[in-house]
Short mmCIF file of C-alpha atoms and ligand atoms in Angstrom, two decimals:
data_model
loop_
_atom_site.label_atom_id
_atom_site.label_comp_id
_atom_site.label_asym_id
_atom_site.label_seq_id
_atom_site.Cartn_x
_atom_site.Cartn_y
_atom_site.Cartn_z
CA MET A 113 58.13 89.16 74.45
CA PHE A 114 61.86 88.47 74.40
CA ASP A 115 63.34 85.04 73.72
CA VAL A 116 66.23 85.69 76.09
CA ILE A 117 66.86 88.31 78.77
CA VAL A 118 70.44 88.55 79.97
CA ILE A 119 70.89 90.23 83.36
CA GLY A 120 74.36 91.74 83.79
CA GLY A 121 76.68 93.25 81.20
CA GLY A 122 80.07 92.02 82.41
CA PRO A 123 82.15 89.68 80.22
CA SER A 124 79.82 86.72 80.83
CA GLY A 125 76.62 88.67 80.12
CA LEU A 126 78.03 90.48 77.07
CA MET A 127 79.16 87.16 75.61
CA ALA A 128 75.84 85.49 76.51
CA SER A 129 73.95 88.30 74.75
CA ALA A 130 76.16 88.09 71.67
CA SER A 131 75.87 84.31 71.59
CA ALA A 132 72.07 84.31 72.03
CA GLY A 133 71.80 86.91 69.26
CA MET A 134 74.15 84.93 67.00
CA HIS A 135 71.90 81.90 67.52
CA GLY A 136 68.83 83.74 66.34
CA ALA A 137 67.18 84.92 69.56
CA LYS A 138 65.47 88.24 70.26
CA VAL A 139 67.58 89.42 73.18
CA LEU A 140 67.33 92.09 75.88
CA LEU A 141 70.44 92.90 77.94
CA LEU A 142 69.83 94.67 81.26
CA ASP A 143 72.48 96.27 83.44
CA LYS A 144 72.09 98.55 86.41
CA GLY A 145 75.19 100.58 85.58
CA ASN A 146 75.38 103.48 83.16
CA LYS A 147 78.13 101.59 81.29
CA LEU A 148 78.64 97.94 80.42
CA GLY A 149 81.76 95.94 81.30
CA ARG A 150 82.87 98.16 84.18
CA LYS A 151 84.93 95.48 85.91
CA LEU A 152 86.27 94.27 82.57
CA ALA A 153 87.47 97.82 81.81
CA ILE A 154 89.67 97.86 84.94
CA SER A 155 90.79 94.23 84.65
CA GLY A 156 94.43 93.30 84.30
CA GLY A 157 95.49 96.73 85.56
CA GLY A 158 93.53 98.34 82.69
CA ARG A 159 95.12 95.99 80.13
CA CYS A 160 92.66 93.06 80.48
CA ASN A 161 94.24 89.65 80.73
CA VAL A 162 91.46 88.32 78.54
CA THR A 163 92.43 84.64 78.45
CA ASN A 164 95.32 82.21 78.82
CA ASN A 165 96.93 80.21 76.04
CA LYS A 166 97.58 77.05 78.08
CA GLU A 167 96.44 73.59 76.95
CA LEU A 168 92.92 72.93 78.19
CA ALA A 169 93.93 70.26 80.76
CA GLU A 170 96.40 72.70 82.32
CA LEU A 171 93.99 75.62 82.07
CA ILE A 172 91.50 73.69 84.19
CA GLN A 173 94.16 73.12 86.87
CA PHE A 174 94.49 76.87 87.24
CA ILE A 175 90.80 77.10 88.10
CA PRO A 176 90.87 75.56 91.60
CA GLY A 177 87.20 76.41 92.20
CA ASN A 178 85.35 73.72 90.19
CA GLY A 179 87.51 74.00 87.06
CA ARG A 180 86.56 70.43 86.12
CA PHE A 181 82.95 71.54 85.69
CA LEU A 182 84.17 73.45 82.62
CA HIS A 183 85.21 70.37 80.55
CA SER A 184 81.92 70.35 78.60
CA VAL A 185 81.84 74.14 78.28
CA PHE A 186 85.37 74.14 76.82
CA ALA A 187 84.33 71.45 74.34
CA THR A 188 81.92 74.04 72.88
CA PHE A 189 83.88 77.28 73.42
CA ASN A 190 87.35 77.63 74.89
CA ASN A 191 90.44 79.86 75.12
CA GLN A 192 91.30 79.36 71.43
CA ASP A 193 87.75 80.37 70.48
CA ILE A 194 88.15 83.51 72.62
CA ILE A 195 91.35 84.40 70.75
CA ARG A 196 89.64 83.85 67.37
CA PHE A 197 86.52 85.72 68.53
CA PHE A 198 88.51 88.87 69.34
CA GLU A 199 90.74 88.60 66.28
CA ASP A 200 87.64 88.44 64.07
CA LEU A 201 86.56 91.68 65.73
CA GLY A 202 89.90 93.30 64.93
CA ILE A 203 91.41 92.92 68.42
CA ALA A 204 94.70 91.08 68.04
CA LEU A 205 95.96 89.43 71.22
CA LYS A 206 99.56 88.87 72.33
CA GLU A 207 100.97 86.26 74.68
CA GLU A 208 103.00 87.28 77.73
CA ASP A 209 104.55 85.17 80.50
CA ASN A 210 102.80 81.98 81.64
CA GLY A 211 100.43 81.97 78.68
CA ARG A 212 98.67 85.21 79.65
CA MET A 213 96.92 86.85 76.69
CA PHE A 214 96.38 90.61 76.42
CA PRO A 215 95.15 92.88 73.63
CA VAL A 216 98.10 94.15 71.58
CA SER A 217 96.84 97.68 72.29
CA ASN A 218 97.17 97.00 76.08
CA SER A 219 93.72 98.52 76.46
CA ALA A 220 90.96 96.74 78.36
CA LYS A 221 88.56 99.32 76.92
CA ASP A 222 89.23 97.92 73.42
CA VAL A 223 88.08 94.52 74.66
CA VAL A 224 84.89 96.04 76.08
CA GLN A 225 84.25 97.97 72.85
CA ALA A 226 84.75 94.85 70.72
CA LEU A 227 82.25 92.90 72.81
CA LEU A 228 79.76 95.77 72.60
CA GLN A 229 80.23 95.97 68.84
CA LYS A 230 79.43 92.25 68.55
CA VAL A 231 76.40 92.56 70.84
CA ARG A 232 75.03 95.47 68.77
CA SER A 233 75.71 93.70 65.47
CA VAL A 234 73.30 90.91 66.41
CA ASN A 235 70.58 93.43 67.34
CA VAL A 236 70.53 92.91 71.09
CA GLN A 237 68.42 95.58 72.83
CA ILE A 238 70.55 97.13 75.56
CA ASN A 239 69.01 98.84 78.60
CA THR A 240 71.62 100.37 80.89
CA ASP A 241 70.73 102.16 84.16
CA THR A 242 68.19 99.38 84.63
CA ALA A 243 68.48 97.45 87.87
CA VAL A 244 66.66 94.15 88.01
CA LYS A 245 64.66 93.45 91.15
CA SER A 246 63.66 89.85 90.55
CA VAL A 247 63.20 87.03 88.07
CA ARG A 248 59.60 85.81 87.91
CA TYR A 249 58.83 82.10 87.83
CA ARG A 250 55.51 80.29 87.36
CA ASP A 251 54.95 76.54 87.69
CA GLY A 252 58.66 75.76 87.48
CA ILE A 253 59.23 77.95 84.40
CA VAL A 254 60.80 81.39 83.92
CA VAL A 255 58.18 83.88 82.73
CA GLY A 256 59.77 87.31 83.01
CA VAL A 257 61.97 89.86 84.71
CA GLU A 258 60.95 92.68 87.03
CA GLY A 259 62.88 95.95 87.17
CA LEU A 260 63.53 97.95 90.31
CA ASN A 261 61.37 100.78 88.96
CA GLY A 262 58.34 98.58 88.39
CA GLU A 263 59.13 97.66 84.77
CA TYR A 264 58.23 94.15 83.60
CA TRP A 265 59.53 92.23 80.60
CA GLU A 266 58.10 88.88 79.50
CA CYS A 267 60.56 86.32 78.21
CA LYS A 268 61.10 82.64 77.55
CA SER A 269 64.59 82.39 79.12
CA VAL A 270 66.76 84.34 81.51
CA VAL A 271 70.54 84.26 81.72
CA VAL A 272 71.79 85.42 85.14
CA ALA A 273 75.21 87.03 84.63
CA THR A 274 75.36 89.30 87.68
CA GLY A 275 78.88 88.36 88.81
CA GLY A 276 80.08 87.90 92.38
CA LYS A 277 80.35 90.35 95.28
CA SER A 278 83.88 91.68 94.82
CA VAL A 279 84.61 95.33 94.02
CA PRO A 280 80.92 96.27 94.33
CA HIS A 281 81.32 99.76 92.83
CA THR A 282 81.56 98.00 89.43
CA GLY A 283 78.00 96.74 89.93
CA SER A 284 78.78 93.27 91.27
CA THR A 285 76.72 93.28 94.46
CA GLY A 286 75.57 89.66 94.53
CA ASP A 287 71.96 90.29 93.44
CA GLY A 288 71.77 87.11 91.34
CA TYR A 289 72.25 84.77 94.32
CA VAL A 290 68.81 85.67 95.68
CA TRP A 291 67.02 84.94 92.39
CA ALA A 292 68.85 81.59 92.20
CA GLU A 293 67.78 80.72 95.74
CA VAL A 294 64.16 81.56 94.97
CA ALA A 295 64.42 79.13 92.03
CA GLY A 296 65.55 76.41 94.45
CA HIS A 297 69.33 76.67 94.06
CA THR A 298 71.93 76.26 96.78
CA ILE A 299 74.45 79.08 97.15
CA THR A 300 77.73 77.71 98.49
CA GLU A 301 79.44 79.87 101.10
CA LEU A 302 80.97 83.04 99.61
CA PHE A 303 84.57 83.92 100.40
CA PRO A 304 87.25 86.24 99.01
CA THR A 305 89.81 84.69 96.67
CA GLU A 306 92.76 86.21 94.84
CA VAL A 307 93.09 88.75 97.63
CA PRO A 308 96.04 89.98 99.72
CA ILE A 309 96.81 88.04 102.93
CA THR A 310 96.84 89.79 106.32
CA SER A 311 99.11 89.22 109.31
CA ASP A 312 99.23 90.74 112.79
CA GLU A 313 102.82 89.63 113.45
CA SER A 314 104.97 92.41 114.84
CA LEU A 315 107.37 92.05 111.91
CA ILE A 316 104.52 93.05 109.58
CA GLN A 317 102.82 95.56 111.87
CA SER A 318 106.14 97.35 112.50
CA LYS A 319 106.28 97.89 108.69
CA GLN A 320 109.91 96.76 108.79
CA LEU A 321 109.50 94.87 105.52
CA GLN A 322 106.81 97.03 103.87
CA GLY A 323 107.42 97.33 100.13
CA LEU A 324 110.02 94.57 99.97
CA SER A 325 109.49 92.40 96.86
CA LEU A 326 110.72 88.85 96.63
CA ARG A 327 111.28 87.42 93.16
CA ASP A 328 110.92 83.76 92.23
CA VAL A 329 110.37 82.44 95.75
CA SER A 330 107.90 79.82 96.98
CA LEU A 331 105.10 80.55 99.39
CA SER A 332 103.35 77.72 101.24
CA VAL A 333 100.31 77.68 103.48
CA LEU A 334 100.98 75.11 106.22
CA ASN A 335 98.68 72.84 108.19
CA LEU A 336 98.91 72.41 111.96
CA LYS A 337 101.58 69.74 111.51
CA GLY A 338 103.72 72.21 109.55
CA LYS A 339 103.14 70.43 106.21
CA PRO A 340 102.30 72.52 103.10
CA VAL A 341 98.65 72.49 102.06
CA ILE A 342 99.55 74.45 98.92
CA THR A 343 102.73 75.94 97.50
CA HIS A 344 103.00 78.57 94.78
CA ARG A 345 106.18 79.85 93.16
CA GLY A 346 106.70 83.33 91.77
CA ASP A 347 106.80 86.89 93.09
CA MET A 348 105.36 88.44 96.24
CA ILE A 349 105.56 91.70 98.17
CA PHE A 350 105.34 92.62 101.86
CA THR A 351 102.72 95.29 102.58
CA HIS A 352 101.80 97.28 105.67
CA PHE A 353 99.12 94.69 106.51
CA GLY A 354 100.62 91.40 105.23
CA PHE A 355 101.58 89.99 101.85
CA SER A 356 100.45 90.61 98.32
CA GLY A 357 101.67 89.89 94.78
CA PRO A 358 100.81 86.97 92.50
CA ILE A 359 101.72 84.04 94.76
CA ALA A 360 100.16 85.61 97.87
CA LEU A 361 96.90 86.09 95.93
CA ARG A 362 96.99 82.45 94.84
CA CYS A 363 97.58 81.22 98.39
CA SER A 364 94.93 83.45 99.94
CA GLN A 365 91.94 81.12 99.63
CA PHE A 366 93.93 78.36 101.36
CA VAL A 367 94.51 80.60 104.39
CA ILE A 368 90.75 81.01 104.71
CA LYS A 369 90.14 77.29 104.13
CA GLN A 370 92.71 76.35 106.80
CA GLN A 371 91.12 78.77 109.26
CA LYS A 372 87.75 77.13 108.69
CA LYS A 373 89.14 73.61 108.82
CA THR A 374 91.24 74.02 111.96
CA GLY A 375 89.23 76.66 113.83
CA GLU A 376 92.54 78.50 114.36
CA LEU A 377 92.93 82.21 113.57
CA GLN A 378 96.69 82.10 113.07
CA ILE A 379 97.74 80.07 110.02
CA PRO A 380 101.45 79.48 109.40
CA VAL A 381 102.83 80.43 105.99
CA ALA A 382 106.41 79.72 104.92
CA ILE A 383 108.60 81.45 102.36
CA ASP A 384 111.35 79.49 100.61
CA LEU A 385 113.87 82.03 99.32
CA PHE A 386 115.74 79.44 97.23
CA PRO A 387 113.22 76.93 95.86
CA ASP A 388 115.82 75.18 93.65
CA ARG A 389 118.37 74.58 96.42
CA SER A 390 118.46 72.16 99.34
CA ILE A 391 119.30 73.15 102.91
CA GLY A 392 122.56 71.16 102.62
CA ASN A 393 123.53 72.96 99.44
CA ILE A 394 122.94 76.40 101.02
CA GLU A 395 124.83 75.34 104.15
CA GLN A 396 127.86 74.40 102.03
CA GLU A 397 127.75 77.73 100.22
CA LEU A 398 127.58 79.57 103.56
CA GLN A 399 130.56 77.60 104.86
CA LYS A 400 132.50 78.53 101.72
CA LEU A 401 131.64 82.21 102.19
CA ARG A 402 132.69 82.09 105.86
CA LYS A 403 136.03 80.56 104.85
CA GLU A 404 136.65 83.10 102.07
CA HIS A 405 135.62 86.17 104.11
CA PRO A 406 136.29 85.41 107.81
CA LYS A 407 136.75 89.12 108.69
CA ARG A 408 133.43 90.29 107.19
CA SER A 409 130.51 91.01 109.47
CA VAL A 410 127.78 88.40 109.16
CA THR A 411 125.59 91.11 107.57
CA ASN A 412 128.10 91.78 104.79
CA LEU A 413 128.46 88.06 104.26
CA LEU A 414 124.90 87.84 102.94
CA LYS A 415 124.78 91.08 100.95
CA GLY A 416 123.96 90.50 97.31
CA TRP A 417 122.67 87.06 98.16
CA ILE A 418 119.41 87.82 99.90
CA PRO A 419 117.50 91.13 100.11
CA GLU A 420 119.31 93.43 102.56
CA ARG A 421 116.21 94.21 104.60
CA LEU A 422 115.75 90.52 105.36
CA ILE A 423 119.29 90.02 106.69
CA PRO A 424 118.77 91.42 110.24
CA VAL A 425 115.40 89.67 110.45
CA LEU A 426 116.92 86.28 109.68
CA TYR A 427 119.86 86.77 112.08
CA GLN A 428 117.46 87.84 114.80
CA ARG A 429 115.48 84.65 114.25
CA ILE A 430 118.54 82.46 114.85
CA GLY A 431 119.76 84.66 117.70
CA VAL A 432 122.92 86.02 116.05
CA ASP A 433 124.15 89.59 116.53
CA THR A 434 124.55 91.31 113.12
CA ASP A 435 127.95 92.75 114.16
CA LEU A 436 129.44 89.31 114.67
CA LEU A 437 132.37 88.40 112.41
CA ALA A 438 131.74 85.66 109.89
CA ALA A 439 134.59 83.59 111.36
CA ASN A 440 132.68 83.41 114.65
CA LEU A 441 129.53 81.87 113.14
CA SER A 442 129.29 78.27 114.34
CA ASN A 443 128.42 75.39 112.03
CA GLU A 444 125.13 75.01 113.86
CA GLN A 445 124.33 78.70 113.33
CA LEU A 446 125.12 78.33 109.62
CA ARG A 447 122.75 75.37 109.47
CA GLN A 448 120.01 77.34 111.24
CA LEU A 449 120.57 80.21 108.79
CA ALA A 450 120.26 77.84 105.82
CA ILE A 451 117.02 76.48 107.30
CA SER A 452 115.66 80.01 107.77
CA PHE A 453 116.32 80.73 104.07
CA LYS A 454 114.24 77.70 103.14
CA GLN A 455 111.56 78.01 105.83
CA PHE A 456 111.01 81.64 106.67
CA THR A 457 107.77 81.16 108.59
CA LEU A 458 105.25 83.84 109.52
CA HIS A 459 101.61 83.71 110.57
CA ALA A 460 98.62 84.90 108.54
CA ASN A 461 95.46 85.87 110.36
CA GLY A 462 93.16 86.11 107.30
CA THR A 463 92.80 88.12 104.12
CA LEU A 464 91.37 91.47 103.10
CA PRO A 465 87.54 91.30 102.78
CA LEU A 466 85.43 90.11 99.84
CA GLU A 467 84.89 93.66 98.56
CA LYS A 468 88.65 94.01 98.02
CA ALA A 469 89.12 90.60 96.40
CA PHE A 470 89.75 90.15 92.69
CA VAL A 471 87.35 87.21 92.67
CA THR A 472 84.45 85.81 94.73
CA GLY A 473 84.70 82.16 95.78
CA GLY A 474 81.45 80.21 96.20
CA GLY A 475 78.16 80.89 94.42
CA VAL A 476 75.48 78.94 92.60
CA HIS A 477 76.20 75.25 93.25
CA VAL A 478 77.53 73.70 90.04
CA LYS A 479 75.85 70.34 90.74
CA GLU A 480 72.52 72.06 90.16
CA VAL A 481 73.54 73.42 86.74
CA ASN A 482 73.77 71.36 83.53
CA PRO A 483 77.45 71.60 82.49
CA LYS A 484 76.58 71.17 78.81
CA THR A 485 74.03 73.98 78.61
CA MET A 486 74.52 76.10 81.78
CA GLY A 487 70.78 75.58 82.30
CA SER A 488 69.32 75.31 85.79
CA LYS A 489 68.33 71.83 86.95
CA ARG A 490 65.78 73.49 89.22
CA MET A 491 63.93 75.96 86.97
CA GLN A 492 63.14 75.66 83.27
CA GLY A 493 64.40 78.56 81.17
CA LEU A 494 66.94 79.75 83.77
CA TYR A 495 70.65 79.87 82.88
CA PHE A 496 73.78 81.00 84.75
CA CYS A 497 77.21 82.16 83.61
CA GLY A 498 80.29 83.88 84.98
CA GLU A 499 81.28 84.59 88.56
CA VAL A 500 77.77 84.15 89.99
CA LEU A 501 78.56 80.42 89.69
CA ASP A 502 80.73 78.61 92.24
CA ILE A 503 83.70 78.73 89.86
CA HIS A 504 86.88 80.67 90.57
CA GLY A 505 90.32 80.67 89.01
CA TYR A 506 93.72 82.05 89.89
CA THR A 507 94.75 85.39 88.41
CA GLY A 508 96.26 84.94 84.94
CA GLY A 509 93.23 85.28 82.65
CA TYR A 510 91.34 82.25 83.99
CA ASN A 511 88.35 84.10 85.42
CA ILE A 512 87.53 86.07 82.30
CA THR A 513 88.02 82.85 80.32
CA ALA A 514 85.46 81.10 82.55
CA ALA A 515 83.09 84.07 82.24
CA LEU A 516 83.32 84.31 78.42
CA CYS A 517 83.07 80.56 77.82
CA THR A 518 80.17 79.93 80.21
CA GLY A 519 78.53 83.05 78.74
CA TYR A 520 78.81 81.71 75.20
CA VAL A 521 77.31 78.35 76.16
CA ALA A 522 74.51 79.86 78.28
CA GLY A 523 73.51 82.31 75.51
CA LYS A 524 73.56 79.64 72.80
CA ASN A 525 71.44 77.19 74.77
CA ALA A 526 69.01 79.80 76.04
CA ALA A 527 68.47 80.82 72.38
CA GLU A 528 68.21 77.30 70.97
CA LYS A 529 65.77 76.16 73.66
CA ASN A 530 63.21 78.54 72.23
CA GLN A 531 63.48 77.42 68.61
C1 LIG B 718 90.46 94.83 89.63
C2 LIG B 718 90.15 93.50 88.96
C3 LIG B 718 90.97 93.05 87.93
C4 LIG B 718 90.73 91.81 87.32
N1 LIG B 718 91.54 91.41 86.32
C5 LIG B 718 91.29 90.22 85.70
C6 LIG B 718 92.06 89.81 84.58
O1 LIG B 718 92.91 90.56 84.06
N2 LIG B 718 91.80 88.59 84.04
C7 LIG B 718 90.82 87.75 84.53
O2 LIG B 718 90.63 86.65 84.01
N3 LIG B 718 90.03 88.15 85.55
C8 LIG B 718 90.23 89.36 86.13
N4 LIG B 718 89.43 89.77 87.16
C9 LIG B 718 88.23 88.97 87.48
C10 LIG B 718 87.15 89.20 86.38
O3 LIG B 718 87.10 90.58 86.08
C11 LIG B 718 85.79 88.70 86.83
O4 LIG B 718 85.89 87.33 87.16
C12 LIG B 718 84.75 88.90 85.72
O5 LIG B 718 84.54 90.27 85.46
C13 LIG B 718 83.41 88.25 86.07
O6 LIG B 718 82.54 88.49 85.02
P1 LIG B 718 80.97 88.43 85.19
O7 LIG B 718 80.40 88.78 83.85
O8 LIG B 718 80.58 87.13 85.77
O9 LIG B 718 80.60 89.53 86.27
P2 LIG B 718 80.91 91.09 86.38
O10 LIG B 718 82.04 91.50 85.52
O11 LIG B 718 81.02 91.33 87.83
O12 LIG B 718 79.60 91.79 85.81
C14 LIG B 718 78.37 91.70 86.48
C15 LIG B 718 77.42 92.73 85.88
O13 LIG B 718 76.11 92.51 86.40
C16 LIG B 718 75.49 93.76 86.64
N5 LIG B 718 74.44 93.58 87.65
C17 LIG B 718 74.59 93.07 88.90
N6 LIG B 718 73.41 93.08 89.55
C18 LIG B 718 72.48 93.60 88.68
C19 LIG B 718 71.09 93.87 88.77
N7 LIG B 718 70.37 93.65 89.89
N8 LIG B 718 70.46 94.39 87.69
C20 LIG B 718 71.15 94.65 86.54
N9 LIG B 718 72.48 94.42 86.40
C21 LIG B 718 73.14 93.90 87.47
C22 LIG B 718 76.62 94.65 87.12
O14 LIG B 718 76.32 96.02 86.94
C23 LIG B 718 77.80 94.17 86.24
O15 LIG B 718 77.88 94.95 85.06
C24 LIG B 718 89.65 91.01 87.78
C25 LIG B 718 88.83 91.46 88.80
C26 LIG B 718 89.08 92.70 89.41
C27 LIG B 718 88.18 93.16 90.50
#
């Protein structure tokens, strides 16, 4: 008989196992893969953005999917505890831009190894290549876990750490949702988040802008009245199917939400090439350029100012021939050009699918989980942690932070319940 069985050996399950072991429980960790931490090992481009050094209040703002649910969790275990946890295991972390923390070695595998070392040091029994079929309940209490090959393990508590449904070849195939439903939980609608945005506009489909990166611009998802629903500033890239890069990933969930809200397929998105300047300010600068270089073609007028591949696109939008001389640009055309710099609008028609997303939105409803313990409010002895929950953050270390911190709290409480 085990005190705690943890199902899933991603960051949340590894931390839950370590935590349950540290708090005195006899623990069994089950994972269907032949290796643990498969998604963790490819995270952050193989470098693992393991947490973020922001103040807690700000950290929560970067977790748009139920970040506020994590207040109590962070009171027990938070980003600073993650940093200390890895440093104690000999994995020093370094801070990069926007508070992102990576191992100094730049190796996600080191992070996985450190977690495994901790799990082993507290005598957790690890069964890999062991797929779980179901969690068994009796009279409102967890009693055991059934394996796909007919195995059965009795236990007092189960921690479900099976992750979401993104990148399924890493093992995250959404199995935990079913066991939660059987226990009486609601699964909120699943959707891809932190995923590239798609567009069927001819400008994108013609691949005219494919590979073009824009640095330090703003990207907004607009509502039907043309007002921004969300704006993110940073870098993005045009692809052969739409837009990608950090700010496109952050905006992606809002494209899906707008589609659902409005019933429209085509959702306007606007790029602001100069977020720190006003239209009037750009207009003045354009007038100055026209005065200084009246004999230049309008194309040459903008060279060095905006990416060259965008120049013909913008002129086409305001109906100006690219061979025109600068002197022949009217004031109204200059104004329209300035507006197009600030509001370069395209239409998104969705995102890549859930399997291609960095993160799964939706999951086990957080209202049915005790935020202090991660225990189920529907079934005694059942705990949840990580991406199986309806919690999702932006890229930048927030998702692994949520996984490790909820894992710590779930493991601790599952262990202490049995004492
Ligand atoms: C390419 C990529 C890069 C990322 N980079 C970052 C990053 O740098 N920073 C960041 O914060 N977030 C990043 N993320 C997101 C982050 O990796 C996830 O949010 C995190 O791994 C979720 O952890 P988890 O423990 O909840 O689930 P997972 O890591 O998905 O682990 C779930 C585990 O459960 C096991 N399992 C599932 N079903 C069963 C079953 N029936 N029986 C037994 N075992 C089962 C699986 O085999 C798997 O090992 C990235 C995601 C991707 C896809």
